[in-house]
C-alpha cells in the first residue's frame, strides 16, 4: 500500500511583484511522517513556501493540497514584535481559535518537550534569545500538528537545547519540513532535501542524508557546466561558419541558413545551469584608529540564576585587538549584558569615551525596518558619503541593486544578517559586539565571516552557541556566566 501523501504542491506559481515570480510551477510532495530540509539561497523563497503551506499566502496558479483534516504548526524564526509584551500564558493562548480550559496543562507538556522551565506570567520580551527559540518551537507543538514547519530552529539554542530538539525530532512521528543553515543538525534527522532554485524558481526533491544530497547537487552542477561548455564551443564554431558562408551567396547562403537554424536548436538544448548558492566576497571591517588603553572595563555582570538576578563580580579589562567570548546556557543573561553595553546601561561596565560600537543583534533590533536597504547602509557610513563604496561593499554581501529600494522589513532573515555585516564593514567601529552572528547566515559564508572577525584590529565581545564557528575564531579570553 502506498504511503499517504500529506502535503502536495502542484505546479505552484507565486509572485509578490507582477511578472517577477518567486515560484514558477513548483511541484513536490511529502508523505506522512517524512522529515525533509527545504534548501535554497537566501531570498530564494523558502519562507514564502512556508506561508503558502500555512495559507498566509495564496498561489497565483497551481494548488497546495493537504490530506483530509491535516493540521499545521509553524515555529517561525523570530517572535513577532507585537507579541513581546504578552505573558508566556497569553502567548500560548494565541495558538488556539478558542483557548482550552486546560491551557496550563498543555503549556506544561510542551515546555517539558523543549526542556524549558519558566514562570507563565513572564513577559515574552524578557526571555533570552535561546528561551524565545524554545518558546517558538513549543508554540508550534501545542496544537499537535500533522505537519510541523521549523524555520531556523537552532538559532540561539545552546548545545543542550539543540541536543534536546534533535532527540524530540527523531522521535516525532509526524511530518517535518525544516529550513536551517545548520548542516550538522540537518544531517542528524532529515531524510532528504527539497531544493528551491532561485534562478529557475522551481523545486527538486532529493533523498538521502543532508551532506550526500549537497554533494549530489554540486556534482550535477558540474556536469551541467561541462555539457554547456561543450555546447558553447559547438555553437561558436557554427556561428563562425554561418558568418563565413552567409557572404558567399547561392547554395552557400542556403547552407548558412540551415546551419543558423541548427545553431539555434543547439542553444535551446543548453542546460539551464543552476547556480548554487553564491558565497559572499572576502571583506574587512576597518577599525576606529583613535583608541588606546582599556576600551571596556568590566567589574560586574548581572546574571540570572533560577529566574532571579545575581551580581557576578569580576575584573576584566578589554584592550585593543582583544577578543572575548561570553558563554553560558540559555537564559543566564548573555544577550542582556551585550544589549546593556550597546545602550551604555551596563552598571558594572565602562566604555572608553568616543568608542564607536558595531553591533550584530541576534533579532536585528538595531536595524530600522522602515528604512530602505540603501538608507540603512548609508546611515552606517557615519563619517563619510561614498555611494560607489556603499554599492561595492553591498554587492560583496549579495545585496544587489534591485534590493536597494526595498524596505529592510521586506528582506528575508538571511538577507538582514548579510545587511548587518555590510553595515559593520562600512561603519569603522572601535568595538565589535556580536550576539549570535551566525544566526540566519548560510553556512557557506561562515568561514569568510570568521576570517573578517579574526582580522579585525579592534576588540570583540561575542556570544555564539555554534561550536564549530567559535573554534575557527581567535579567542583571547572568556566570561562564563554559567559558573
Tab-separated table of C-alpha atoms in Angstrom:
chain	number	residue	atom	x	y	z
A	1	UNK	CA	0.000	0.000	0.000
A	2	UNK	CA	1.391	3.421	-0.980
A	3	UNK	CA	2.253	5.774	1.864
A	4	UNK	CA	-0.202	8.635	2.288
A	5	UNK	CA	0.810	11.997	0.855
A	6	UNK	CA	0.063	14.622	3.489
A	7	UNK	CA	1.169	17.703	1.501
A	8	UNK	CA	1.367	18.287	-2.253
A	9	UNK	CA	2.492	21.348	-4.219
A	10	UNK	CA	1.173	21.086	-7.800
A	11	UNK	CA	2.726	23.489	-10.340
A	12	UNK	CA	2.564	26.416	-7.904
A	13	UNK	CA	3.397	29.879	-9.250
A	14	UNK	CA	3.646	32.843	-6.884
A	15	UNK	CA	4.865	36.418	-7.230
A	16	UNK	CA	4.954	39.465	-4.959
A	17	UNK	CA	5.678	41.784	-7.892
A	18	UNK	CA	3.901	41.378	-11.243
A	19	UNK	CA	5.898	39.291	-13.728
A	20	UNK	CA	8.683	38.643	-11.174
A	21	UNK	CA	7.845	35.155	-9.882
A	22	UNK	CA	9.326	33.742	-6.677
A	23	UNK	CA	7.978	30.304	-7.638
A	24	UNK	CA	7.282	29.106	-11.173
A	25	UNK	CA	5.270	25.872	-11.494
A	26	UNK	CA	6.980	24.417	-8.413
A	27	UNK	CA	5.932	20.858	-7.531
A	28	UNK	CA	6.768	18.465	-4.683
A	29	UNK	CA	5.003	16.178	-2.228
A	30	UNK	CA	5.625	14.938	1.312
A	31	UNK	CA	4.373	11.647	2.706
A	32	UNK	CA	3.064	11.327	6.247
A	33	UNK	CA	5.956	11.081	8.712
A	34	UNK	CA	8.629	12.353	6.298
A	35	UNK	CA	11.360	14.701	7.547
A	36	UNK	CA	12.799	16.963	4.830
A	37	UNK	CA	15.009	20.042	4.557
A	38	UNK	CA	13.862	22.995	2.455
A	39	UNK	CA	17.088	24.318	0.929
A	40	UNK	CA	17.872	27.337	-1.258
A	41	UNK	CA	19.799	30.585	-1.440
A	42	UNK	CA	18.915	33.464	0.894
A	43	UNK	CA	15.902	35.222	-0.626
A	44	UNK	CA	15.016	32.290	-2.907
A	45	UNK	CA	11.554	31.964	-1.363
A	46	UNK	CA	11.830	29.308	1.352
A	47	UNK	CA	9.782	31.317	3.848
A	48	UNK	CA	7.296	32.046	1.036
A	49	UNK	CA	6.738	28.292	0.664
A	50	UNK	CA	6.002	28.115	4.399
A	51	UNK	CA	3.473	30.945	4.071
A	52	UNK	CA	1.779	29.133	1.189
A	53	UNK	CA	1.538	25.996	3.337
A	54	UNK	CA	0.017	27.931	6.262
A	55	UNK	CA	-2.344	29.711	3.803
A	56	UNK	CA	-0.979	33.102	4.804
A	57	UNK	CA	-0.386	33.489	1.046
A	58	UNK	CA	-2.299	32.111	-1.940
A	59	UNK	CA	-0.650	30.882	-5.158
A	60	UNK	CA	-1.163	32.816	-8.370
A	61	UNK	CA	-1.713	29.470	-10.107
A	62	UNK	CA	-1.408	25.816	-9.239
A	63	UNK	CA	-2.531	24.339	-5.935
A	64	UNK	CA	-1.357	23.452	-2.420
A	65	UNK	CA	-3.258	20.385	-1.205
A	66	UNK	CA	-3.364	18.555	2.116
A	67	UNK	CA	-4.664	15.187	3.223
A	68	UNK	CA	-8.053	15.324	4.940
A	69	UNK	CA	-8.046	17.239	8.231
A	70	UNK	CA	-4.238	17.691	8.265
A	71	UNK	CA	-3.211	20.350	10.784
A	72	UNK	CA	-0.176	22.647	10.532
A	73	UNK	CA	2.134	24.065	13.184
A	74	UNK	CA	4.934	26.521	12.463
A	75	UNK	CA	7.907	27.584	14.566
A	76	UNK	CA	8.964	30.858	12.977
A	77	UNK	CA	12.447	32.365	13.107
A	78	UNK	CA	11.608	35.206	15.483
A	79	UNK	CA	8.882	36.297	17.892
A	80	UNK	CA	6.602	38.940	16.377
A	81	UNK	CA	7.309	42.337	17.874
A	82	UNK	CA	3.681	42.787	18.938
A	83	UNK	CA	3.907	39.543	20.962
A	84	UNK	CA	6.879	40.643	23.079
A	85	UNK	CA	4.574	42.342	25.622
A	86	UNK	CA	2.447	39.195	26.136
A	87	UNK	CA	2.873	36.857	29.080
A	88	UNK	CA	4.004	33.318	28.297
A	89	UNK	CA	0.487	32.043	29.066
A	90	UNK	CA	-1.201	34.614	26.790
A	91	UNK	CA	1.315	33.854	24.025
A	92	UNK	CA	0.297	30.180	24.026
A	93	UNK	CA	-3.364	31.187	24.216
A	94	UNK	CA	-2.974	32.889	20.820
A	95	UNK	CA	-2.237	29.482	19.260
A	96	UNK	CA	-5.886	28.444	19.586
A	97	UNK	CA	-9.073	29.740	17.971
A	98	UNK	CA	-10.718	29.048	21.323
A	99	UNK	CA	-8.487	28.932	24.410
A	100	UNK	CA	-8.858	25.479	26.035
A	101	UNK	CA	-9.754	25.133	29.709
A	102	UNK	CA	-6.645	23.017	30.320
A	103	UNK	CA	-4.253	25.525	28.673
A	104	UNK	CA	-1.784	25.491	31.586
A	105	UNK	CA	-1.595	21.698	31.493
A	106	UNK	CA	-0.869	21.778	27.748
A	107	UNK	CA	1.748	24.516	28.224
A	108	UNK	CA	3.464	22.394	30.869
A	109	UNK	CA	3.738	19.427	28.459
A	110	UNK	CA	5.181	21.373	25.537
A	111	UNK	CA	7.635	23.299	27.732
A	112	UNK	CA	8.853	19.955	29.068
A	113	UNK	CA	9.240	18.752	25.460
A	114	UNK	CA	11.612	21.650	24.706
A	115	UNK	CA	13.406	21.335	28.074
A	116	UNK	CA	12.294	24.707	29.392
A	117	UNK	CA	11.106	25.893	32.811
A	118	UNK	CA	9.810	29.461	33.051
A	119	UNK	CA	7.051	31.239	35.007
A	120	UNK	CA	3.824	31.540	32.991
A	121	UNK	CA	3.483	35.230	33.874
A	122	UNK	CA	6.966	36.092	32.498
A	123	UNK	CA	6.816	38.563	29.595
A	124	UNK	CA	7.944	37.053	26.293
A	125	UNK	CA	10.175	40.084	25.650
A	126	UNK	CA	12.013	39.427	28.939
A	127	UNK	CA	13.159	35.973	27.777
A	128	UNK	CA	16.618	35.367	26.352
A	129	UNK	CA	17.097	34.616	22.656
A	130	UNK	CA	17.533	30.911	23.412
A	131	UNK	CA	14.412	30.860	25.570
A	132	UNK	CA	12.449	32.609	22.819
A	133	UNK	CA	13.677	29.997	20.316
A	134	UNK	CA	12.360	27.215	22.572
A	135	UNK	CA	9.098	29.126	23.072
A	136	UNK	CA	8.623	29.348	19.287
A	137	UNK	CA	9.061	25.585	18.972
A	138	UNK	CA	6.763	24.862	21.916
A	139	UNK	CA	4.046	27.093	20.437
A	140	UNK	CA	4.210	25.073	17.199
A	141	UNK	CA	3.857	21.798	19.133
A	142	UNK	CA	0.984	22.750	21.421
A	143	UNK	CA	-1.664	22.038	18.765
A	144	UNK	CA	-0.050	18.624	17.950
A	145	UNK	CA	0.205	19.362	14.204
A	146	UNK	CA	0.325	16.747	11.427
A	147	UNK	CA	2.794	18.967	9.541
A	148	UNK	CA	5.471	20.744	11.590
A	149	UNK	CA	7.277	23.646	9.893
A	150	UNK	CA	10.550	24.777	11.501
A	151	UNK	CA	12.281	27.969	10.369
A	152	UNK	CA	15.890	28.107	11.652
A	153	UNK	CA	15.002	26.243	14.885
A	154	UNK	CA	18.597	26.051	16.213
A	155	UNK	CA	19.164	29.811	16.197
A	156	UNK	CA	20.105	30.954	19.724
A	157	UNK	CA	19.956	27.425	21.162
A	158	UNK	CA	22.841	26.198	23.288
A	159	UNK	CA	24.241	22.676	22.785
A	160	UNK	CA	21.900	21.187	25.371
A	161	UNK	CA	18.934	22.804	23.632
A	162	UNK	CA	19.989	21.537	20.191
A	163	UNK	CA	20.565	18.002	21.518
A	164	UNK	CA	17.135	18.012	23.168
A	165	UNK	CA	15.498	19.297	19.967
A	166	UNK	CA	17.226	16.599	17.901
A	167	UNK	CA	16.044	13.880	20.256
A	168	UNK	CA	12.494	15.202	20.027
A	169	UNK	CA	12.508	15.414	16.219
A	170	UNK	CA	13.938	11.926	15.771
A	171	UNK	CA	11.092	10.536	17.912
A	172	UNK	CA	8.381	12.781	16.373
A	173	UNK	CA	6.225	10.522	14.187
A	174	UNK	CA	4.619	13.244	12.058
A	175	UNK	CA	5.771	15.214	9.019
A	176	UNK	CA	8.537	17.806	9.482
A	177	UNK	CA	9.782	20.383	6.955
A	178	UNK	CA	12.720	22.471	8.203
A	179	UNK	CA	14.653	25.498	6.976
A	180	UNK	CA	18.097	25.641	8.560
A	181	UNK	CA	21.688	26.547	7.767
A	182	UNK	CA	22.982	24.209	10.497
A	183	UNK	CA	24.326	21.362	8.340
A	184	UNK	CA	25.277	19.049	11.240
A	185	UNK	CA	21.808	19.429	12.760
A	186	UNK	CA	20.090	18.675	9.438
A	187	UNK	CA	22.290	15.663	8.765
A	188	UNK	CA	21.198	14.048	12.029
A	189	UNK	CA	17.491	13.627	11.325
A	190	UNK	CA	16.352	14.660	7.824
A	191	UNK	CA	15.955	12.111	5.048
A	192	UNK	CA	16.043	14.351	2.017
A	193	UNK	CA	16.039	17.855	0.550
A	194	UNK	CA	13.540	19.940	-1.369
A	195	UNK	CA	15.849	22.244	-3.312
A	196	UNK	CA	14.463	25.650	-4.331
A	197	UNK	CA	16.438	27.100	-7.233
A	198	UNK	CA	16.493	30.907	-7.074
A	199	UNK	CA	17.153	31.143	-10.830
A	200	UNK	CA	14.558	28.719	-12.235
A	201	UNK	CA	12.098	29.361	-9.345
A	202	UNK	CA	11.354	25.629	-9.304
A	203	UNK	CA	11.794	22.851	-6.768
A	204	UNK	CA	13.571	19.497	-6.980
A	205	UNK	CA	13.453	16.611	-4.497
A	206	UNK	CA	16.494	14.604	-3.404
A	207	UNK	CA	16.564	11.725	-0.927
A	208	UNK	CA	19.489	10.843	1.300
A	209	UNK	CA	21.357	12.369	4.231
A	210	UNK	CA	21.983	16.101	4.029
A	211	UNK	CA	25.700	16.031	3.223
A	212	UNK	CA	25.230	13.422	0.472
A	213	UNK	CA	22.464	15.482	-1.126
A	214	UNK	CA	24.555	18.667	-1.080
A	215	UNK	CA	27.373	16.736	-2.807
A	216	UNK	CA	24.919	15.318	-5.363
A	217	UNK	CA	23.646	18.815	-6.205
A	218	UNK	CA	27.233	20.063	-6.589
A	219	UNK	CA	28.146	17.168	-8.897
A	220	UNK	CA	25.081	17.814	-11.034
A	221	UNK	CA	26.009	21.478	-11.363
A	222	UNK	CA	29.500	20.420	-12.527
A	223	UNK	CA	28.051	18.026	-15.123
A	224	UNK	CA	25.695	20.710	-16.407
A	225	UNK	CA	28.506	23.238	-16.665
A	226	UNK	CA	30.696	20.762	-18.604
A	227	UNK	CA	27.855	19.972	-21.014
A	228	UNK	CA	27.211	23.663	-21.556
A	229	UNK	CA	30.913	24.318	-22.183
A	230	UNK	CA	30.876	21.668	-24.945
A	231	UNK	CA	27.711	23.104	-26.462
A	232	UNK	CA	29.076	26.644	-26.339
A	233	UNK	CA	32.160	25.530	-28.285
A	234	UNK	CA	29.980	23.857	-30.940
A	235	UNK	CA	27.732	26.912	-31.137
A	236	UNK	CA	30.685	29.292	-31.507
A	237	UNK	CA	32.212	27.126	-34.289
A	238	UNK	CA	28.902	27.022	-36.149
A	239	UNK	CA	28.344	30.786	-35.809
A	240	UNK	CA	31.747	31.442	-37.358
A	241	UNK	CA	30.886	29.131	-40.269
A	242	UNK	CA	27.437	30.741	-40.663
A	243	UNK	CA	29.069	34.173	-40.939
A	244	UNK	CA	31.596	32.823	-43.468
A	245	UNK	CA	29.046	31.038	-45.708
A	246	UNK	CA	26.427	33.826	-45.491
A	247	UNK	CA	28.654	36.109	-47.552
A	248	UNK	CA	29.274	33.540	-50.326
A	249	UNK	CA	25.840	33.668	-51.970
A	250	UNK	CA	23.869	30.921	-53.774
A	251	UNK	CA	23.953	27.442	-52.233
A	252	UNK	CA	26.386	28.613	-49.582
A	253	UNK	CA	23.828	31.158	-48.312
A	254	UNK	CA	21.198	28.359	-48.061
A	255	UNK	CA	23.707	26.250	-46.150
A	256	UNK	CA	24.343	29.194	-43.848
A	257	UNK	CA	20.587	29.496	-43.167
A	258	UNK	CA	20.338	25.771	-42.372
A	259	UNK	CA	23.328	25.954	-40.039
A	260	UNK	CA	21.850	29.013	-38.345
A	261	UNK	CA	18.671	27.064	-37.591
A	262	UNK	CA	20.708	24.129	-36.242
A	263	UNK	CA	22.723	26.548	-34.089
A	264	UNK	CA	19.516	27.981	-32.594
A	265	UNK	CA	18.406	24.422	-31.796
A	266	UNK	CA	21.730	23.783	-30.024
A	267	UNK	CA	21.222	26.959	-27.966
A	268	UNK	CA	17.759	25.732	-26.991
A	269	UNK	CA	19.332	22.472	-25.789
A	270	UNK	CA	21.763	24.211	-23.461
A	271	UNK	CA	21.091	23.137	-19.900
A	272	UNK	CA	19.608	25.839	-17.710
A	273	UNK	CA	22.501	25.659	-15.279
A	274	UNK	CA	21.577	26.008	-11.628
A	275	UNK	CA	23.984	28.386	-9.981
A	276	UNK	CA	24.497	27.067	-6.481
A	277	UNK	CA	24.328	29.459	-3.527
A	278	UNK	CA	26.779	32.258	-4.128
A	279	UNK	CA	29.257	32.954	-1.380
A	280	UNK	CA	29.922	36.447	-0.085
A	281	UNK	CA	33.257	38.058	-1.001
A	282	UNK	CA	36.154	38.303	1.423
A	283	UNK	CA	35.782	41.502	3.432
A	284	UNK	CA	37.421	43.600	6.141
A	285	UNK	CA	35.874	45.542	8.994
A	286	UNK	CA	38.121	48.637	9.316
A	287	UNK	CA	38.692	49.604	12.956
A	288	UNK	CA	38.430	53.044	14.552
A	289	UNK	CA	42.023	54.200	14.990
A	290	UNK	CA	41.925	56.925	17.680
A	291	UNK	CA	41.551	54.499	20.626
A	292	UNK	CA	44.073	53.109	23.116
A	293	UNK	CA	44.260	51.640	26.615
A	294	UNK	CA	41.198	49.919	28.088
A	295	UNK	CA	38.308	50.050	25.611
A	296	UNK	CA	35.956	48.284	28.063
A	297	UNK	CA	36.340	47.809	31.816
A	298	UNK	CA	34.055	45.175	33.388
A	299	UNK	CA	33.742	44.967	37.170
A	300	UNK	CA	30.437	43.078	37.447
A	301	UNK	CA	27.701	41.497	35.329
A	302	UNK	CA	24.089	40.811	36.280
A	303	UNK	CA	23.226	37.154	35.583
A	304	UNK	CA	20.053	35.112	36.048
A	305	UNK	CA	20.034	32.035	38.314
A	306	UNK	CA	16.753	30.173	38.913
A	307	UNK	CA	14.853	33.126	37.400
A	308	UNK	CA	16.395	35.577	39.902
A	309	UNK	CA	19.075	38.250	39.215
A	310	UNK	CA	22.547	37.654	40.691
A	311	UNK	CA	25.516	40.056	40.513
A	312	UNK	CA	28.724	38.348	39.343
A	313	UNK	CA	31.847	40.329	40.305
A	314	UNK	CA	34.943	40.224	38.101
A	315	UNK	CA	37.974	42.179	36.919
A	316	UNK	CA	38.147	42.284	33.105
A	317	UNK	CA	39.891	44.948	31.038
A	318	UNK	CA	39.381	44.696	27.285
A	319	UNK	CA	42.078	46.349	25.243
A	320	UNK	CA	42.573	46.878	21.528
A	321	UNK	CA	42.618	43.644	19.472
A	322	UNK	CA	41.413	41.557	22.447
A	323	UNK	CA	38.693	39.039	21.545
A	324	UNK	CA	36.381	37.970	24.385
A	325	UNK	CA	33.592	35.382	24.299
A	326	UNK	CA	30.703	35.346	26.795
A	327	UNK	CA	29.428	31.804	27.414
A	328	UNK	CA	26.798	30.003	29.472
A	329	UNK	CA	23.469	28.234	28.958
A	330	UNK	CA	20.343	29.896	27.579
A	331	UNK	CA	18.683	32.318	29.957
A	332	UNK	CA	21.656	33.390	32.132
A	333	UNK	CA	21.769	36.927	30.707
A	334	UNK	CA	24.411	36.884	27.950
A	335	UNK	CA	22.411	38.843	25.359
A	336	UNK	CA	21.033	41.154	28.052
A	337	UNK	CA	24.597	42.042	29.007
A	338	UNK	CA	25.556	42.774	25.382
A	339	UNK	CA	22.437	44.920	24.847
A	340	UNK	CA	23.167	46.890	28.022
A	341	UNK	CA	26.740	47.519	26.816
A	342	UNK	CA	25.473	48.828	23.480
A	343	UNK	CA	22.929	51.063	25.220
A	344	UNK	CA	25.510	52.320	27.741
A	345	UNK	CA	23.390	50.957	30.603
A	346	UNK	CA	25.626	48.153	31.908
A	347	UNK	CA	26.032	49.138	35.561
A	348	UNK	CA	29.226	47.182	36.147
A	349	UNK	CA	30.928	48.108	32.870
A	350	UNK	CA	32.539	51.256	31.498
A	351	UNK	CA	33.300	52.043	27.862
A	352	UNK	CA	36.111	54.319	26.688
A	353	UNK	CA	34.991	57.800	25.655
A	354	UNK	CA	34.180	58.126	21.963
A	355	UNK	CA	34.261	54.410	21.154
A	356	UNK	CA	32.067	53.566	18.174
A	357	UNK	CA	30.180	50.264	18.619
A	358	UNK	CA	29.426	47.919	15.735
A	359	UNK	CA	26.574	45.686	16.912
A	360	UNK	CA	25.199	42.487	15.383
A	361	UNK	CA	21.899	41.838	17.151
A	362	UNK	CA	20.515	38.295	17.106
A	363	UNK	CA	16.989	39.638	16.405
A	364	UNK	CA	18.120	42.605	14.223
A	365	UNK	CA	16.516	45.025	16.680
A	366	UNK	CA	19.298	47.520	15.868
A	367	UNK	CA	18.039	47.785	12.260
A	368	UNK	CA	15.386	50.342	11.321
A	369	UNK	CA	12.857	48.180	9.473
A	370	UNK	CA	11.158	51.259	7.963
A	371	UNK	CA	14.334	52.344	6.154
A	372	UNK	CA	15.170	51.252	2.638
A	373	UNK	CA	18.189	48.970	2.294
A	374	UNK	CA	20.106	51.869	0.718
A	375	UNK	CA	19.192	54.196	3.616
A	376	UNK	CA	20.249	51.554	6.156
A	377	UNK	CA	23.655	51.165	4.508
A	378	UNK	CA	24.100	54.914	4.117
A	379	UNK	CA	23.331	55.519	7.807
A	380	UNK	CA	26.213	53.162	8.717
A	381	UNK	CA	28.727	55.421	6.928
A	382	UNK	CA	28.953	57.768	9.877
A	383	UNK	CA	31.972	59.846	8.836
A	384	UNK	CA	31.644	59.938	5.042
A	385	UNK	CA	29.395	59.684	1.990
A	386	UNK	CA	30.603	57.470	-0.839
A	387	UNK	CA	27.841	55.805	-2.849
A	388	UNK	CA	30.288	53.894	-5.032
A	389	UNK	CA	31.915	52.322	-1.951
A	390	UNK	CA	28.486	51.634	-0.454
A	391	UNK	CA	27.275	49.748	-3.541
A	392	UNK	CA	30.552	47.870	-3.917
A	393	UNK	CA	30.503	46.656	-0.302
A	394	UNK	CA	26.801	45.769	-0.568
A	395	UNK	CA	27.402	43.707	-3.713
A	396	UNK	CA	30.052	41.718	-1.857
A	397	UNK	CA	27.309	40.672	0.574
A	398	UNK	CA	24.964	39.711	-2.303
A	399	UNK	CA	22.920	42.888	-1.775
A	400	UNK	CA	22.392	43.869	-5.388
A	401	UNK	CA	20.896	46.981	-6.938
A	402	UNK	CA	17.390	45.521	-7.169
A	403	UNK	CA	17.297	45.219	-3.349
A	404	UNK	CA	18.393	48.788	-2.584
A	405	UNK	CA	14.892	50.266	-2.772
A	406	UNK	CA	13.268	47.532	-0.678
A	407	UNK	CA	12.377	48.185	2.949
A	408	UNK	CA	14.549	46.355	5.475
A	409	UNK	CA	11.337	44.725	6.743
A	410	UNK	CA	10.868	43.073	3.319
A	411	UNK	CA	14.210	41.219	3.445
A	412	UNK	CA	14.489	37.588	4.437
A	413	UNK	CA	16.163	36.941	7.799
A	414	UNK	CA	19.281	35.739	5.964
A	415	UNK	CA	19.417	38.958	3.939
A	416	UNK	CA	19.017	41.014	7.134
A	417	UNK	CA	22.032	39.162	8.522
A	418	UNK	CA	24.136	39.993	5.458
A	419	UNK	CA	22.903	43.603	5.603
A	420	UNK	CA	24.098	43.755	9.233
A	421	UNK	CA	27.592	42.619	8.228
A	422	UNK	CA	27.653	45.066	5.302
A	423	UNK	CA	26.836	47.863	7.768
A	424	UNK	CA	29.732	46.766	10.011
A	425	UNK	CA	32.105	46.840	7.029
A	426	UNK	CA	31.018	50.425	6.260
A	427	UNK	CA	30.971	51.683	9.863
A	428	UNK	CA	34.634	51.659	11.022
A	429	UNK	CA	33.731	50.571	14.592
A	430	UNK	CA	36.060	50.761	17.581
A	431	UNK	CA	34.390	47.782	19.279
A	432	UNK	CA	32.510	44.833	17.800
A	433	UNK	CA	29.661	43.397	19.876
A	434	UNK	CA	28.353	40.275	18.152
A	435	UNK	CA	25.291	38.477	19.514
A	436	UNK	CA	24.908	35.127	17.717
A	437	UNK	CA	26.477	36.364	14.446
A	438	UNK	CA	25.819	33.018	12.720
A	439	UNK	CA	22.044	33.373	13.116
A	440	UNK	CA	20.245	33.124	9.754
A	441	UNK	CA	23.572	33.022	7.865
A	442	UNK	CA	24.195	30.394	5.169
A	443	UNK	CA	26.965	28.050	6.372
A	444	UNK	CA	28.946	28.752	3.163
A	445	UNK	CA	29.509	32.329	4.355
A	446	UNK	CA	30.761	31.443	7.845
A	447	UNK	CA	34.484	30.873	7.068
A	448	UNK	CA	34.645	34.294	5.383
A	449	UNK	CA	32.897	35.964	8.331
A	450	UNK	CA	35.222	34.189	10.789
A	451	UNK	CA	38.267	35.452	8.913
A	452	UNK	CA	36.948	39.034	8.945
A	453	UNK	CA	36.371	38.848	12.725
A	454	UNK	CA	39.849	37.389	13.280
A	455	UNK	CA	41.430	40.156	11.206
A	456	UNK	CA	39.528	42.978	12.945
A	457	UNK	CA	42.098	45.283	14.562
A	458	UNK	CA	39.809	46.362	17.418
A	459	UNK	CA	38.329	44.487	20.414
A	460	UNK	CA	35.467	41.969	20.042
A	461	UNK	CA	32.884	40.844	22.601
A	462	UNK	CA	30.797	37.963	21.320
A	463	UNK	CA	28.134	35.404	22.180
A	464	UNK	CA	27.783	32.305	19.986
A	465	UNK	CA	26.493	28.796	20.581
A	466	UNK	CA	27.874	27.432	17.296
A	467	UNK	CA	30.911	25.483	18.467
A	468	UNK	CA	32.363	24.855	15.007
A	469	UNK	CA	32.273	28.586	14.224
A	470	UNK	CA	33.780	29.564	17.586
A	471	UNK	CA	36.603	27.041	17.122
A	472	UNK	CA	37.635	28.890	13.934
A	473	UNK	CA	37.980	32.209	15.795
A	474	UNK	CA	40.848	33.770	17.687
A	475	UNK	CA	39.564	33.942	21.273
A	476	UNK	CA	41.789	35.564	23.928
A	477	UNK	CA	39.536	35.391	26.994
A	478	UNK	CA	36.193	34.106	28.224
A	479	UNK	CA	33.487	35.107	30.683
A	480	UNK	CA	31.371	32.082	31.659
A	481	UNK	CA	28.085	33.269	33.159
A	482	UNK	CA	27.041	29.667	33.849
A	483	UNK	CA	29.543	29.230	36.680
